C-alpha atoms as a PDB file:
ATOM      1  CA  UNK A   1      42.996  42.854  74.729  1.00  0.00           C
ATOM      2  CA  UNK A   2      44.790  39.462  73.897  1.00  0.00           C
ATOM      3  CA  UNK A   3      45.629  38.524  70.182  1.00  0.00           C
ATOM      4  CA  UNK A   4      46.190  34.994  69.270  1.00  0.00           C
ATOM      5  CA  UNK A   5      49.893  34.004  69.637  1.00  0.00           C
ATOM      6  CA  UNK A   6      50.397  36.678  72.542  1.00  0.00           C
ATOM      7  CA  UNK A   7      52.113  35.514  75.305  1.00  0.00           C
ATOM      8  CA  UNK A   8      49.194  36.230  77.446  1.00  0.00           C
ATOM      9  CA  UNK A   9      47.169  33.722  74.935  1.00  0.00           C
ATOM     10  CA  UNK A  10      44.942  31.775  77.584  1.00  0.00           C
ATOM     11  CA  UNK A  11      45.006  28.791  74.861  1.00  0.00           C
ATOM     12  CA  UNK A  12      48.145  27.470  76.136  1.00  0.00           C
ATOM     13  CA  UNK A  13      48.186  24.111  77.225  1.00  0.00           C
ATOM     14  CA  UNK A  14      48.014  23.515  81.060  1.00  0.00           C
ATOM     15  CA  UNK A  15      51.752  22.405  81.714  1.00  0.00           C
ATOM     16  CA  UNK A  16      53.663  22.903  84.751  1.00  0.00           C
ATOM     17  CA  UNK A  17      56.557  23.419  82.768  1.00  0.00           C
ATOM     18  CA  UNK A  18      55.218  26.834  81.468  1.00  0.00           C
ATOM     19  CA  UNK A  19      56.966  29.761  82.623  1.00  0.00           C
ATOM     20  CA  UNK A  20      60.058  27.842  84.333  1.00  0.00           C
ATOM     21  CA  UNK A  21      62.497  29.401  81.793  1.00  0.00           C
ATOM     22  CA  UNK A  22      61.052  33.346  82.269  1.00  0.00           C
ATOM     23  CA  UNK A  23      61.134  32.744  85.883  1.00  0.00           C
ATOM     24  CA  UNK A  24      64.409  31.465  85.773  1.00  0.00           C
ATOM     25  CA  UNK A  25      65.681  34.087  84.002  1.00  0.00           C
ATOM     26  CA  UNK A  26      64.195  36.869  86.294  1.00  0.00           C
ATOM     27  CA  UNK A  27      65.415  35.302  89.277  1.00  0.00           C
ATOM     28  CA  UNK A  28      69.015  34.919  87.874  1.00  0.00           C
ATOM     29  CA  UNK A  29      68.870  38.404  86.913  1.00  0.00           C
ATOM     30  CA  UNK A  30      67.664  39.726  90.242  1.00  0.00           C
ATOM     31  CA  UNK A  31      70.688  37.743  91.625  1.00  0.00           C
ATOM     32  CA  UNK A  32      73.256  39.208  89.257  1.00  0.00           C
ATOM     33  CA  UNK A  33      71.846  42.800  89.923  1.00  0.00           C
ATOM     34  CA  UNK A  34      72.272  42.215  93.449  1.00  0.00           C
ATOM     35  CA  UNK A  35      75.919  41.183  93.149  1.00  0.00           C
ATOM     36  CA  UNK A  36      76.694  44.222  90.951  1.00  0.00           C
ATOM     37  CA  UNK A  37      74.906  46.158  93.399  1.00  0.00           C
ATOM     38  CA  UNK A  38      77.042  44.614  96.188  1.00  0.00           C
ATOM     39  CA  UNK A  39      80.249  45.695  94.430  1.00  0.00           C
ATOM     40  CA  UNK A  40      79.165  49.188  94.001  1.00  0.00           C
ATOM     41  CA  UNK A  41      77.442  50.135  96.860  1.00  0.00           C
ATOM     42  CA  UNK A  42      80.553  50.410  99.263  1.00  0.00           C
ATOM     43  CA  UNK A  43      81.761  53.236  96.680  1.00  0.00           C
ATOM     44  CA  UNK A  44      78.321  55.080  97.844  1.00  0.00           C
ATOM     45  CA  UNK A  45      76.482  54.620  94.128  1.00  0.00           C
ATOM     46  CA  UNK A  46      74.026  52.683  92.457  1.00  0.00           C
ATOM     47  CA  UNK A  47      73.952  50.625  89.636  1.00  0.00           C
ATOM     48  CA  UNK A  48      72.485  53.257  87.341  1.00  0.00           C
ATOM     49  CA  UNK A  49      75.066  55.937  88.514  1.00  0.00           C
ATOM     50  CA  UNK A  50      77.878  53.411  87.833  1.00  0.00           C
ATOM     51  CA  UNK A  51      76.409  52.890  84.325  1.00  0.00           C
ATOM     52  CA  UNK A  52      76.592  56.444  83.761  1.00  0.00           C
ATOM     53  CA  UNK A  53      80.158  56.637  84.905  1.00  0.00           C
ATOM     54  CA  UNK A  54      81.120  53.838  82.703  1.00  0.00           C
ATOM     55  CA  UNK A  55      79.348  55.356  79.765  1.00  0.00           C
ATOM     56  CA  UNK A  56      81.197  58.598  80.093  1.00  0.00           C
ATOM     57  CA  UNK A  57      84.271  56.557  80.918  1.00  0.00           C
ATOM     58  CA  UNK A  58      83.937  54.588  77.977  1.00  0.00           C
ATOM     59  CA  UNK A  59      83.091  58.081  75.606  1.00  0.00           C
ATOM     60  CA  UNK A  60      84.602  60.917  77.449  1.00  0.00           C
ATOM     61  CA  UNK A  61      83.170  64.168  76.380  1.00  0.00           C
ATOM     62  CA  UNK A  62      79.699  62.489  75.760  1.00  0.00           C
ATOM     63  CA  UNK A  63      76.527  64.510  75.221  1.00  0.00           C
ATOM     64  CA  UNK A  64      73.774  63.305  77.613  1.00  0.00           C
ATOM     65  CA  UNK A  65      71.800  61.557  75.136  1.00  0.00           C
ATOM     66  CA  UNK A  66      74.507  59.609  74.061  1.00  0.00           C
ATOM     67  CA  UNK A  67      75.019  58.837  77.900  1.00  0.00           C
ATOM     68  CA  UNK A  68      71.418  57.675  77.909  1.00  0.00           C
ATOM     69  CA  UNK A  69      71.838  55.421  75.298  1.00  0.00           C
ATOM     70  CA  UNK A  70      74.886  53.783  76.407  1.00  0.00           C
ATOM     71  CA  UNK A  71      73.594  53.271  80.072  1.00  0.00           C
ATOM     72  CA  UNK A  72      70.022  52.638  79.408  1.00  0.00           C
ATOM     73  CA  UNK A  73      69.143  55.343  81.884  1.00  0.00           C
ATOM     74  CA  UNK A  74      66.922  58.428  81.139  1.00  0.00           C
ATOM     75  CA  UNK A  75      65.045  61.266  81.974  1.00  0.00           C
ATOM     76  CA  UNK A  76      65.213  62.370  85.821  1.00  0.00           C
ATOM     77  CA  UNK A  77      67.002  59.320  86.635  1.00  0.00           C
ATOM     78  CA  UNK A  78      69.764  60.215  84.564  1.00  0.00           C
ATOM     79  CA  UNK A  79      69.767  63.990  85.694  1.00  0.00           C
ATOM     80  CA  UNK A  80      70.114  62.731  89.276  1.00  0.00           C
ATOM     81  CA  UNK A  81      72.999  60.530  88.552  1.00  0.00           C
ATOM     82  CA  UNK A  82      75.076  63.036  86.196  1.00  0.00           C
ATOM     83  CA  UNK A  83      74.371  65.636  89.321  1.00  0.00           C
ATOM     84  CA  UNK A  84      75.464  63.394  91.953  1.00  0.00           C
ATOM     85  CA  UNK A  85      78.694  62.466  90.045  1.00  0.00           C
ATOM     86  CA  UNK A  86      79.117  66.048  89.625  1.00  0.00           C
ATOM     87  CA  UNK A  87      78.657  66.816  93.223  1.00  0.00           C
ATOM     88  CA  UNK A  88      81.348  64.111  93.884  1.00  0.00           C
ATOM     89  CA  UNK A  89      83.865  65.508  91.671  1.00  0.00           C
ATOM     90  CA  UNK A  90      83.946  62.297  89.344  1.00  0.00           C
ATOM     91  CA  UNK A  91      82.627  64.129  86.195  1.00  0.00           C
ATOM     92  CA  UNK A  92      81.959  67.437  85.165  1.00  0.00           C
ATOM     93  CA  UNK A  93      79.977  69.309  82.790  1.00  0.00           C
ATOM     94  CA  UNK A  94      80.592  71.929  79.741  1.00  0.00           C
ATOM     95  CA  UNK A  95      78.354  73.735  77.292  1.00  0.00           C
ATOM     96  CA  UNK A  96      78.972  72.060  73.719  1.00  0.00           C
ATOM     97  CA  UNK A  97      81.927  74.151  71.503  1.00  0.00           C
ATOM     98  CA  UNK A  98      79.391  73.119  68.512  1.00  0.00           C
ATOM     99  CA  UNK A  99      76.095  73.879  70.317  1.00  0.00           C
ATOM    100  CA  UNK A 100      76.015  76.066  73.405  1.00  0.00           C
ATOM    101  CA  UNK A 101      72.363  74.239  74.080  1.00  0.00           C
ATOM    102  CA  UNK A 102      74.160  71.059  74.513  1.00  0.00           C
ATOM    103  CA  UNK A 103      75.953  69.688  77.378  1.00  0.00           C
ATOM    104  CA  UNK A 104      79.016  67.523  77.151  1.00  0.00           C
ATOM    105  CA  UNK A 105      80.148  65.620  80.021  1.00  0.00           C
ATOM    106  CA  UNK A 106      83.752  64.648  80.848  1.00  0.00           C
ATOM    107  CA  UNK A 107      85.019  61.935  83.925  1.00  0.00           C
ATOM    108  CA  UNK A 108      87.976  63.507  86.177  1.00  0.00           C
ATOM    109  CA  UNK A 109      90.884  61.511  87.380  1.00  0.00           C
ATOM    110  CA  UNK A 110      88.849  60.781  90.567  1.00  0.00           C
ATOM    111  CA  UNK A 111      86.070  59.433  88.317  1.00  0.00           C
ATOM    112  CA  UNK A 112      88.644  57.563  86.670  1.00  0.00           C
ATOM    113  CA  UNK A 113      90.099  55.642  89.681  1.00  0.00           C
ATOM    114  CA  UNK A 114      86.489  55.022  91.143  1.00  0.00           C
ATOM    115  CA  UNK A 115      85.380  53.586  87.759  1.00  0.00           C
ATOM    116  CA  UNK A 116      88.483  51.306  87.604  1.00  0.00           C
ATOM    117  CA  UNK A 117      87.963  50.087  91.314  1.00  0.00           C
ATOM    118  CA  UNK A 118      84.608  48.964  90.581  1.00  0.00           C
ATOM    119  CA  UNK A 119      85.335  47.530  86.981  1.00  0.00           C
ATOM    120  CA  UNK A 120      87.890  45.469  88.311  1.00  0.00           C
ATOM    121  CA  UNK A 121      85.553  43.630  90.884  1.00  0.00           C
ATOM    122  CA  UNK A 122      82.811  43.412  88.126  1.00  0.00           C
ATOM    123  CA  UNK A 123      85.709  42.025  85.882  1.00  0.00           C
ATOM    124  CA  UNK A 124      85.976  39.059  88.871  1.00  0.00           C
ATOM    125  CA  UNK A 125      82.070  38.534  88.517  1.00  0.00           C
ATOM    126  CA  UNK A 126      82.178  38.247  84.533  1.00  0.00           C
ATOM    127  CA  UNK A 127      85.124  35.991  85.048  1.00  0.00           C
ATOM    128  CA  UNK A 128      82.871  33.719  87.246  1.00  0.00           C
ATOM    129  CA  UNK A 129      80.125  33.892  85.252  1.00  0.00           C
ATOM    130  CA  UNK A 130      82.191  32.870  82.105  1.00  0.00           C
ATOM    131  CA  UNK A 131      83.835  29.865  84.208  1.00  0.00           C
ATOM    132  CA  UNK A 132      80.307  28.834  84.565  1.00  0.00           C
ATOM    133  CA  UNK A 133      79.076  29.391  81.260  1.00  0.00           C
ATOM    134  CA  UNK A 134      81.959  27.388  79.849  1.00  0.00           C
ATOM    135  CA  UNK A 135      81.298  24.679  82.265  1.00  0.00           C
ATOM    136  CA  UNK A 136      78.026  24.505  80.598  1.00  0.00           C
ATOM    137  CA  UNK A 137      79.408  24.500  76.889  1.00  0.00           C
ATOM    138  CA  UNK A 138      78.767  27.646  76.177  1.00  0.00           C
ATOM    139  CA  UNK A 139      80.898  30.877  75.327  1.00  0.00           C
ATOM    140  CA  UNK A 140      79.865  34.133  76.373  1.00  0.00           C
ATOM    141  CA  UNK A 141      79.536  35.255  72.772  1.00  0.00           C
ATOM    142  CA  UNK A 142      77.007  32.601  72.216  1.00  0.00           C
ATOM    143  CA  UNK A 143      75.302  33.307  75.637  1.00  0.00           C
ATOM    144  CA  UNK A 144      75.061  37.389  75.017  1.00  0.00           C
ATOM    145  CA  UNK A 145      73.647  36.164  71.432  1.00  0.00           C
ATOM    146  CA  UNK A 146      71.193  34.114  72.865  1.00  0.00           C
ATOM    147  CA  UNK A 147      70.083  36.948  75.066  1.00  0.00           C
ATOM    148  CA  UNK A 148      69.972  39.467  72.280  1.00  0.00           C
END
């Protein structure tokens, strides 16, 4: 059911520019996702697995719920990502000292090395994005503010 003012409102004027901004954002997001995936894939990981590893790197000794919040991964996908990182020796799990029912995840030295290798290439991509933003007269802070 549609409500007045919803983004699916059929009473919009027929204008060929309707949806161009959304279409452009979706296409750009796909291109950036593909670029990030191209950086991560040679290391044998997916974007979600890298996001999980990065979340653990930034908050070593995280509860799984904290990793989920920081990475945007949840449920079975998060479990599979952590399992793969554990299997590959990049992170390890321990029972929480304060609550034995909870699991805490730590990054290993090998995990730090992989994360740093990926992050250095991601930073190069980010530098090119910042350069393009500055060329358009936007700071990265202004751009991220618009996205939020």
